[in-house]
Amino acid sequence: MKILVKTSMRLLLRTKAFWFFLILMPILSTFILKIKFDSSSAYILDFPEEVIDLSDADQKVAYYGGKGEFVVKVYDAAGDELSEAFLSRLAKSGMFLIVRADISKDNISDMDEYMKARIDKDGYQDRMGAVIYLDTDFAGKVLGGESEKALKLYLLSDDSRIEAFQSEAEFQLSKMESLIAYASTMNAGKIEAKDVVKAMDESDSFAPEKEVVSIAGGVGRDLSVTQTNQKSQVGYAFAFMTLGFVFCGIFVAHTSINEQKNGVFTRINLTKTSVLKYFASKFVSVVIISLMITAVVAVCSLTLNSDDIGMSRIVYLLMIFMMGLILSSLSMLVGILMGDVMSANVAAFTLWCMSALLSGLYFPLNYTSTFLKALSFMMPQKWFLEGTEMIFVGDNKAILMLICITAAYLVATISLGGLGLKIRRTEAWGNS
């Protein structure tokens, strides 16, 4: 077996494409971990009872309504404490998803024309239940008793919850008017926005305290926004590493395919070397390759810190190695069974695309069908993404779970590989 492993590794090291995937993929995965971006909205599992702020007015809000929430987009031209208090009360009602675009500092000359263009764009290119425009002098008009002029409501759907939203908005405005009237009688002077906000906070203190009780069958783990973003970045890093491991494994399959076509495999069988032993030598080559790629990742990871990946460097490298061992051996198995270099390459690319997509590396599959969720758990990357979550929440069973998953995939791969080679040898003898 030692000679077989040396021969396979010698052929691999002569392949330029092998060095390309060996070095470039770890660099790209490290680079994606260094980039800071916010993808938490795609992973939100619980209904947020707070105002969600957009980075700009062009950002779409349809992604926030993944579970059928009634989404309300707010164009806040006021940007003051009274508008903040009004929107926060709407969000805390628990019935609507309030997503705000702050346009108070955009220096818009013609607000009517601007809102007309925005409503046309939102109606055709986005999906939401309603749009609210808060006037630039929202606080002044509310304090002056002109609440009906302080905002404009645009209805963009025929959702039956619109009436409930209108009633809630009218209730919050009337509550503010009542508190203003009460504060006026108490202070007997000019009322400011901060006085109204203070009165609203005092009024809320008398309301019954809401208690949220989680029941069995809940989905997902309670991750912070930072951990959610880290999970998303680790998923993208896994996607790059999947590509590297899959094609490095397929290069091992290339050597086996050429050995079968050139009669080398037949001469090896004549030396009394069993098919399982031959496949085991290829698997040892895969182990060495996985160690090499993990070593490159380890060097690249020196530029990372714990905040970039959310876990210790050793744990991250162990996960990379185990995932690589599974994916490289799987791609090697697929390539050997294909029996043709071009077919093996196409199969490897398909394996990378479909496994990364169905495992949820690019986007969560929380709200997909039951069939897709079941199919997702057949992908190795899905388990390592689950392990990442477990590590983030401090679950000590994560590494043990991943070791068991890795062992299960490897046993299946080695068994199927040996069986596949026997079948191909039988077919070859039959054809001859």
PDB file of C-alpha atoms in Angstrom, residues 80-86 88-89 138-145 147 172-185 187 189-204:
ATOM      1  CA  ASP A  80     -36.662  62.909  16.002  1.00  0.00           C
ATOM      2  CA  GLU A  81     -37.428  61.316  19.354  1.00  0.00           C
ATOM      3  CA  LEU A  82     -41.191  61.581  18.905  1.00  0.00           C
ATOM      4  CA  SER A  83     -41.152  59.713  15.597  1.00  0.00           C
ATOM      5  CA  GLU A  84     -38.900  57.109  17.223  1.00  0.00           C
ATOM      6  CA  ALA A  85     -41.386  56.705  20.080  1.00  0.00           C
ATOM      7  CA  PHE A  86     -44.305  56.382  17.675  1.00  0.00           C
ATOM      8  CA  SER A  88     -41.339  51.737  18.526  1.00  0.00           C
ATOM      9  CA  ARG A  89     -44.890  51.506  19.902  1.00  0.00           C
ATOM     10  CA  PHE A 138     -43.684  65.300  12.597  1.00  0.00           C
ATOM     11  CA  ALA A 139     -43.170  66.458  16.187  1.00  0.00           C
ATOM     12  CA  GLY A 140     -44.374  70.024  15.482  1.00  0.00           C
ATOM     13  CA  LYS A 141     -47.595  68.880  13.834  1.00  0.00           C
ATOM     14  CA  VAL A 142     -48.366  66.304  16.511  1.00  0.00           C
ATOM     15  CA  LEU A 143     -47.735  68.839  19.273  1.00  0.00           C
ATOM     16  CA  GLY A 144     -49.847  71.367  17.366  1.00  0.00           C
ATOM     17  CA  GLY A 145     -52.846  69.045  17.259  1.00  0.00           C
ATOM     18  CA  SER A 147     -51.653  64.555  13.786  1.00  0.00           C
ATOM     19  CA  GLN A 172     -50.984  55.438  19.041  1.00  0.00           C
ATOM     20  CA  LEU A 173     -51.594  58.903  17.583  1.00  0.00           C
ATOM     21  CA  SER A 174     -54.673  59.455  19.730  1.00  0.00           C
ATOM     22  CA  LYS A 175     -52.722  58.272  22.777  1.00  0.00           C
ATOM     23  CA  MET A 176     -50.034  60.833  22.018  1.00  0.00           C
ATOM     24  CA  GLU A 177     -52.673  63.582  21.641  1.00  0.00           C
ATOM     25  CA  SER A 178     -54.225  62.626  24.978  1.00  0.00           C
ATOM     26  CA  LEU A 179     -50.869  62.722  26.726  1.00  0.00           C
ATOM     27  CA  ILE A 180     -50.107  66.101  25.129  1.00  0.00           C
ATOM     28  CA  ALA A 181     -53.413  67.475  26.382  1.00  0.00           C
ATOM     29  CA  TYR A 182     -52.755  66.070  29.844  1.00  0.00           C
ATOM     30  CA  ALA A 183     -49.207  67.441  29.931  1.00  0.00           C
ATOM     31  CA  SER A 184     -50.482  70.852  28.829  1.00  0.00           C
ATOM     32  CA  THR A 185     -52.879  71.058  31.761  1.00  0.00           C
ATOM     33  CA  ASN A 187     -47.373  72.141  32.980  1.00  0.00           C
ATOM     34  CA  GLY A 189     -46.902  76.028  29.350  1.00  0.00           C
ATOM     35  CA  LYS A 190     -45.231  75.002  26.113  1.00  0.00           C
ATOM     36  CA  ILE A 191     -44.963  71.240  25.648  1.00  0.00           C
ATOM     37  CA  GLU A 192     -41.850  69.765  24.023  1.00  0.00           C
ATOM     38  CA  ALA A 193     -41.360  66.412  22.358  1.00  0.00           C
ATOM     39  CA  LYS A 194     -39.228  65.090  25.212  1.00  0.00           C
ATOM     40  CA  ASP A 195     -42.108  65.767  27.640  1.00  0.00           C
ATOM     41  CA  VAL A 196     -44.452  63.685  25.515  1.00  0.00           C
ATOM     42  CA  VAL A 197     -41.957  60.846  25.237  1.00  0.00           C
ATOM     43  CA  LYS A 198     -41.468  60.888  29.011  1.00  0.00           C
ATOM     44  CA  ALA A 199     -45.223  60.766  29.526  1.00  0.00           C
ATOM     45  CA  MET A 200     -45.499  57.849  27.089  1.00  0.00           C
ATOM     46  CA  ASP A 201     -42.810  55.929  28.975  1.00  0.00           C
ATOM     47  CA  GLU A 202     -44.596  56.515  32.264  1.00  0.00           C
ATOM     48  CA  SER A 203     -47.861  55.381  30.701  1.00  0.00           C
ATOM     49  CA  ASP A 204     -46.219  52.205  29.381  1.00  0.00           C
TER      50      ASP A 204
END
